[in-house]
Amino acid sequence: MAPNDLITLSISELAPKIASREVSPVEVTAAAVAQAERVEPRVNGFITLMHEQAMEMAKVREAAIAKGGYLGPLDGVPVGIKDCVEVAGVKATAGAKANDDYVPAEDAEAVARLKAAGAVIVGKENMHEFAAGGRSNNPHYGFVRNPWDLERVPGGSSGGSGANVASAMTYASLGTDVGGSVRYPGHCCGVVGMKQTFGRASQRGSLFTWRHGDHVGPLTRTVADNALVLQAYAGHDPRDPSSVPMPVPDFSADLGRDLRGVRVGVPRDWFFDVVAGDVEEAVRRAIEAMREMGAEIVDVRLPYLDYARSVWLLMAVETAVTHERFLRERRADVTDDLVVGMLAGQFILARDYIKARNLERLVKEGFADAMRQCDVIVSPTAPAVAPRIDAERITIKGEVHELQLTRDEVLGRNTFLANITGMPAVSVPCGFGEGGMPIGLHLTARPFEEPLLYRVAHAYEQASPARGALPPIAAA
């Protein structure tokens, strides 16, 4: 196969070709390297390229497969790793100049499991500084650019991860999600971004901002591919007390099933309160398509969400603690925007912190009650398509929203609730809006019901007007 034809395949399409030795891991990795050499200077999706190491990994996997040692669908498949997730012997900056001298000695648990599945790591991916924002406008390693429009953001904080998958420099990428940092890049870049249930996978080896709500998460071009990647790294880690000791199901088992009998909840509040017309139209069409596919559409109410933004306070406090040493030792290497956020977190009173914790509990109870009426909750992933890189504010239905706060809160207003509740949530492309930019459909399910979530997302994906779409830069 021609390299360009090879790199745009899905993992589900590629894996049988590697298993049958129709194509080799070396051939596939060389195609990914060539794609990066062509596209990376324009997208800037990586902080550290690992092409030499990747080719060596590919040769090892090619030799093993030739001897009958095929490991499964990720064997020999090039993937990227967000730069706040540790890869042994490779710099892990977390997108920060203040952390540019950190080289971990051990793989993150999720990375170790991907390696054990045969995945080939091609690089560490660019991101928003310290994962503290939704645009990936990184002043230290360069802004990441959206492959659909190089003058727009790719989302964040896993912006490089989303951009690299969309532009076919990787078949999958491993990002992290603290308030939508995998799902929002999925929305912006037209790919699938998944945040599994909190505790389903290990956090160990990730440079997290908020340990009570942060997750590693896969970005892929299809729902089926996403299930394969999660399958590889999910499961209990005895060295991580946040991971839950329970069996890992087959996440692909229900792919291909229709939506008959599935109750899809449409929220009456919050999610559609702040949304651009083109995004709402695409999501409403998707909901109607799900109805036509046999789903039962029900209205649900989610109380307390008008106050839920107060829960960001918890992350502000933990961020201040997590990054305190950088303020003390390398203040000049931290951007002023982030310093302001860190300092603010140091002045939050314990009484207010406890109030935010109590509100967090109420939000969880509201979602639990709503999930008694439905199987999944559907909403827009984000209120608007990806903004321009130089945008200081966005206007949605006449209301102006500033983008200069550290966390760009309006961009993650629909996604951060799943981090509060710990529920699994996925963004799947559902169409295109202003400027031809992708739009994401957001689905949330009960804890540890990832197979159901993948079933619904996959069934909708077959009808999505964005199915199989890639930006021109990927195949040019």
PDB file of N, CA, C and O in Angstrom, residues 47-48 83 89-104 129-130 138 140-141 207 325-326 330 332-334:
ATOM      1  N   ILE A  47       6.106  17.735  21.208  1.00  0.00           N
ATOM      2  CA  ILE A  47       7.216  18.400  21.891  1.00  0.00           C
ATOM      3  C   ILE A  47       8.501  17.626  21.653  1.00  0.00           C
ATOM      4  O   ILE A  47       9.544  18.199  21.356  1.00  0.00           O
ATOM      5  N   THR A  48       8.433  16.298  21.760  1.00  0.00           N
ATOM      6  CA  THR A  48       9.602  15.440  21.524  1.00  0.00           C
ATOM      7  C   THR A  48       9.246  14.358  20.529  1.00  0.00           C
ATOM      8  O   THR A  48       8.379  13.511  20.801  1.00  0.00           O
ATOM      9  N   ASP A  83       2.505  14.862  26.722  1.00  0.00           N
ATOM     10  CA  ASP A  83       3.786  15.061  27.400  1.00  0.00           C
ATOM     11  C   ASP A  83       3.691  15.190  28.914  1.00  0.00           C
ATOM     12  O   ASP A  83       4.695  15.451  29.574  1.00  0.00           O
ATOM     13  N   GLY A  89      12.847   7.395  30.261  1.00  0.00           N
ATOM     14  CA  GLY A  89      14.007   7.864  29.520  1.00  0.00           C
ATOM     15  C   GLY A  89      13.735   8.992  28.559  1.00  0.00           C
ATOM     16  O   GLY A  89      14.654   9.428  27.852  1.00  0.00           O
ATOM     17  N   VAL A  90      12.493   9.492  28.524  1.00  0.00           N
ATOM     18  CA  VAL A  90      12.128  10.572  27.600  1.00  0.00           C
ATOM     19  C   VAL A  90      11.599  11.745  28.417  1.00  0.00           C
ATOM     20  O   VAL A  90      10.776  11.564  29.316  1.00  0.00           O
ATOM     21  N   LYS A  91      12.050  12.922  28.087  1.00  0.00           N
ATOM     22  CA  LYS A  91      11.636  14.126  28.806  1.00  0.00           C
ATOM     23  C   LYS A  91      10.120  14.231  28.886  1.00  0.00           C
ATOM     24  O   LYS A  91       9.420  14.000  27.901  1.00  0.00           O
ATOM     25  N   ALA A  92       9.607  14.589  30.072  1.00  0.00           N
ATOM     26  CA  ALA A  92       8.177  14.802  30.289  1.00  0.00           C
ATOM     27  C   ALA A  92       7.994  16.208  30.845  1.00  0.00           C
ATOM     28  O   ALA A  92       8.098  16.427  32.048  1.00  0.00           O
ATOM     29  N   THR A  93       7.696  17.164  29.985  1.00  0.00           N
ATOM     30  CA  THR A  93       7.653  18.563  30.407  1.00  0.00           C
ATOM     31  C   THR A  93       6.308  18.986  30.969  1.00  0.00           C
ATOM     32  O   THR A  93       6.224  20.013  31.642  1.00  0.00           O
ATOM     33  N   ALA A  94       5.249  18.244  30.658  1.00  0.00           N
ATOM     34  CA  ALA A  94       3.878  18.691  30.952  1.00  0.00           C
ATOM     35  C   ALA A  94       3.604  20.040  30.284  1.00  0.00           C
ATOM     36  O   ALA A  94       2.810  20.845  30.761  1.00  0.00           O
ATOM     37  N   GLY A  95       4.283  20.284  29.176  1.00  0.00           N
ATOM     38  CA  GLY A  95       4.081  21.521  28.435  1.00  0.00           C
ATOM     39  C   GLY A  95       4.646  22.746  29.105  1.00  0.00           C
ATOM     40  O   GLY A  95       4.327  23.868  28.716  1.00  0.00           O
ATOM     41  N   ALA A  96       5.518  22.552  30.099  1.00  0.00           N
ATOM     42  CA  ALA A  96       6.010  23.678  30.888  1.00  0.00           C
ATOM     43  C   ALA A  96       7.527  23.796  30.802  1.00  0.00           C
ATOM     44  O   ALA A  96       8.243  22.801  30.968  1.00  0.00           O
ATOM     45  N   LYS A  97       8.010  24.994  30.581  1.00  0.00           N
ATOM     46  CA  LYS A  97       9.452  25.234  30.616  1.00  0.00           C
ATOM     47  C   LYS A  97      10.002  24.953  32.013  1.00  0.00           C
ATOM     48  O   LYS A  97      11.140  24.502  32.179  1.00  0.00           O
ATOM     49  N   ALA A  98       9.181  25.200  33.033  1.00  0.00           N
ATOM     50  CA  ALA A  98       9.609  24.995  34.413  1.00  0.00           C
ATOM     51  C   ALA A  98       9.866  23.528  34.740  1.00  0.00           C
ATOM     52  O   ALA A  98      10.477  23.212  35.759  1.00  0.00           O
ATOM     53  N   ASN A  99       9.414  22.639  33.851  1.00  0.00           N
ATOM     54  CA  ASN A  99       9.594  21.200  34.094  1.00  0.00           C
ATOM     55  C   ASN A  99      10.422  20.554  32.981  1.00  0.00           C
ATOM     56  O   ASN A  99      10.381  19.340  32.800  1.00  0.00           O
ATOM     57  N   ASP A 100      11.190  21.368  32.258  1.00  0.00           N
ATOM     58  CA  ASP A 100      11.850  20.859  31.058  1.00  0.00           C
ATOM     59  C   ASP A 100      13.060  19.978  31.324  1.00  0.00           C
ATOM     60  O   ASP A 100      13.648  19.421  30.404  1.00  0.00           O
ATOM     61  N   ASP A 101      13.435  19.820  32.591  1.00  0.00           N
ATOM     62  CA  ASP A 101      14.592  18.973  32.906  1.00  0.00           C
ATOM     63  C   ASP A 101      14.186  17.641  33.528  1.00  0.00           C
ATOM     64  O   ASP A 101      15.034  16.883  33.992  1.00  0.00           O
ATOM     65  N   TYR A 102      12.893  17.335  33.504  1.00  0.00           N
ATOM     66  CA  TYR A 102      12.420  16.103  34.152  1.00  0.00           C
ATOM     67  C   TYR A 102      12.418  14.940  33.157  1.00  0.00           C
ATOM     68  O   TYR A 102      11.756  14.992  32.120  1.00  0.00           O
ATOM     69  N   VAL A 103      13.169  13.895  33.483  1.00  0.00           N
ATOM     70  CA  VAL A 103      13.217  12.676  32.666  1.00  0.00           C
ATOM     71  C   VAL A 103      12.856  11.492  33.563  1.00  0.00           C
ATOM     72  O   VAL A 103      13.649  11.114  34.437  1.00  0.00           O
ATOM     73  N   PRO A 104      11.679  10.917  33.423  1.00  0.00           N
ATOM     74  CA  PRO A 104      11.263   9.822  34.300  1.00  0.00           C
ATOM     75  C   PRO A 104      12.060   8.545  34.038  1.00  0.00           C
ATOM     76  O   PRO A 104      12.497   8.294  32.909  1.00  0.00           O
ATOM     77  N   GLU A 129       0.141  24.442  28.733  1.00  0.00           N
ATOM     78  CA  GLU A 129       1.096  24.446  29.840  1.00  0.00           C
ATOM     79  C   GLU A 129       0.467  23.884  31.120  1.00  0.00           C
ATOM     80  O   GLU A 129      -0.572  24.352  31.576  1.00  0.00           O
ATOM     81  N   PHE A 130       1.109  22.869  31.692  1.00  0.00           N
ATOM     82  CA  PHE A 130       0.650  22.201  32.912  1.00  0.00           C
ATOM     83  C   PHE A 130      -0.802  21.730  32.794  1.00  0.00           C
ATOM     84  O   PHE A 130      -1.498  21.600  33.803  1.00  0.00           O
ATOM     85  N   ASN A 138       0.647  27.124  23.594  1.00  0.00           N
ATOM     86  CA  ASN A 138       1.787  26.928  24.480  1.00  0.00           C
ATOM     87  C   ASN A 138       2.897  27.926  24.159  1.00  0.00           C
ATOM     88  O   ASN A 138       3.470  27.895  23.063  1.00  0.00           O
ATOM     89  N   HIS A 140       5.891  28.101  25.383  1.00  0.00           N
ATOM     90  CA  HIS A 140       7.236  27.552  25.514  1.00  0.00           C
ATOM     91  C   HIS A 140       7.606  26.646  24.340  1.00  0.00           C
ATOM     92  O   HIS A 140       8.751  26.652  23.883  1.00  0.00           O
ATOM     93  N   TYR A 141       6.652  25.856  23.852  1.00  0.00           N
ATOM     94  CA  TYR A 141       6.930  24.879  22.801  1.00  0.00           C
ATOM     95  C   TYR A 141       6.151  25.165  21.518  1.00  0.00           C
ATOM     96  O   TYR A 141       6.133  24.354  20.606  1.00  0.00           O
ATOM     97  N   LEU A 207       1.480  13.296  35.293  1.00  0.00           N
ATOM     98  CA  LEU A 207       1.725  14.519  36.046  1.00  0.00           C
ATOM     99  C   LEU A 207       0.417  15.296  36.133  1.00  0.00           C
ATOM    100  O   LEU A 207       0.167  16.221  35.365  1.00  0.00           O
ATOM    101  N   ARG A 325       5.977  24.179  44.093  1.00  0.00           N
ATOM    102  CA  ARG A 325       7.448  24.209  44.016  1.00  0.00           C
ATOM    103  C   ARG A 325       7.937  24.970  42.780  1.00  0.00           C
ATOM    104  O   ARG A 325       9.015  25.558  42.793  1.00  0.00           O
ATOM    105  N   PHE A 326       7.139  24.953  41.708  1.00  0.00           N
ATOM    106  CA  PHE A 326       7.555  25.683  40.511  1.00  0.00           C
ATOM    107  C   PHE A 326       7.489  27.190  40.749  1.00  0.00           C
ATOM    108  O   PHE A 326       8.328  27.946  40.244  1.00  0.00           O
ATOM    109  N   ARG A 330      11.075  28.154  40.224  1.00  0.00           N
ATOM    110  CA  ARG A 330      11.255  28.547  38.822  1.00  0.00           C
ATOM    111  C   ARG A 330      10.146  29.491  38.371  1.00  0.00           C
ATOM    112  O   ARG A 330       9.572  29.337  37.290  1.00  0.00           O
ATOM    113  N   ALA A 332      10.100  32.377  37.110  1.00  0.00           N
ATOM    114  CA  ALA A 332      10.303  33.078  35.841  1.00  0.00           C
ATOM    115  C   ALA A 332       9.959  32.207  34.637  1.00  0.00           C
ATOM    116  O   ALA A 332       9.746  32.730  33.534  1.00  0.00           O
ATOM    117  N   ASP A 333       9.899  30.900  34.847  1.00  0.00           N
ATOM    118  CA  ASP A 333       9.621  29.979  33.745  1.00  0.00           C
ATOM    119  C   ASP A 333       8.151  29.586  33.651  1.00  0.00           C
ATOM    120  O   ASP A 333       7.791  28.723  32.849  1.00  0.00           O
ATOM    121  N   VAL A 334       7.298  30.177  34.489  1.00  0.00           N
ATOM    122  CA  VAL A 334       5.862  29.910  34.451  1.00  0.00           C
ATOM    123  C   VAL A 334       5.160  31.145  33.907  1.00  0.00           C
ATOM    124  O   VAL A 334       5.445  32.274  34.329  1.00  0.00           O
TER     125      VAL A 334
END
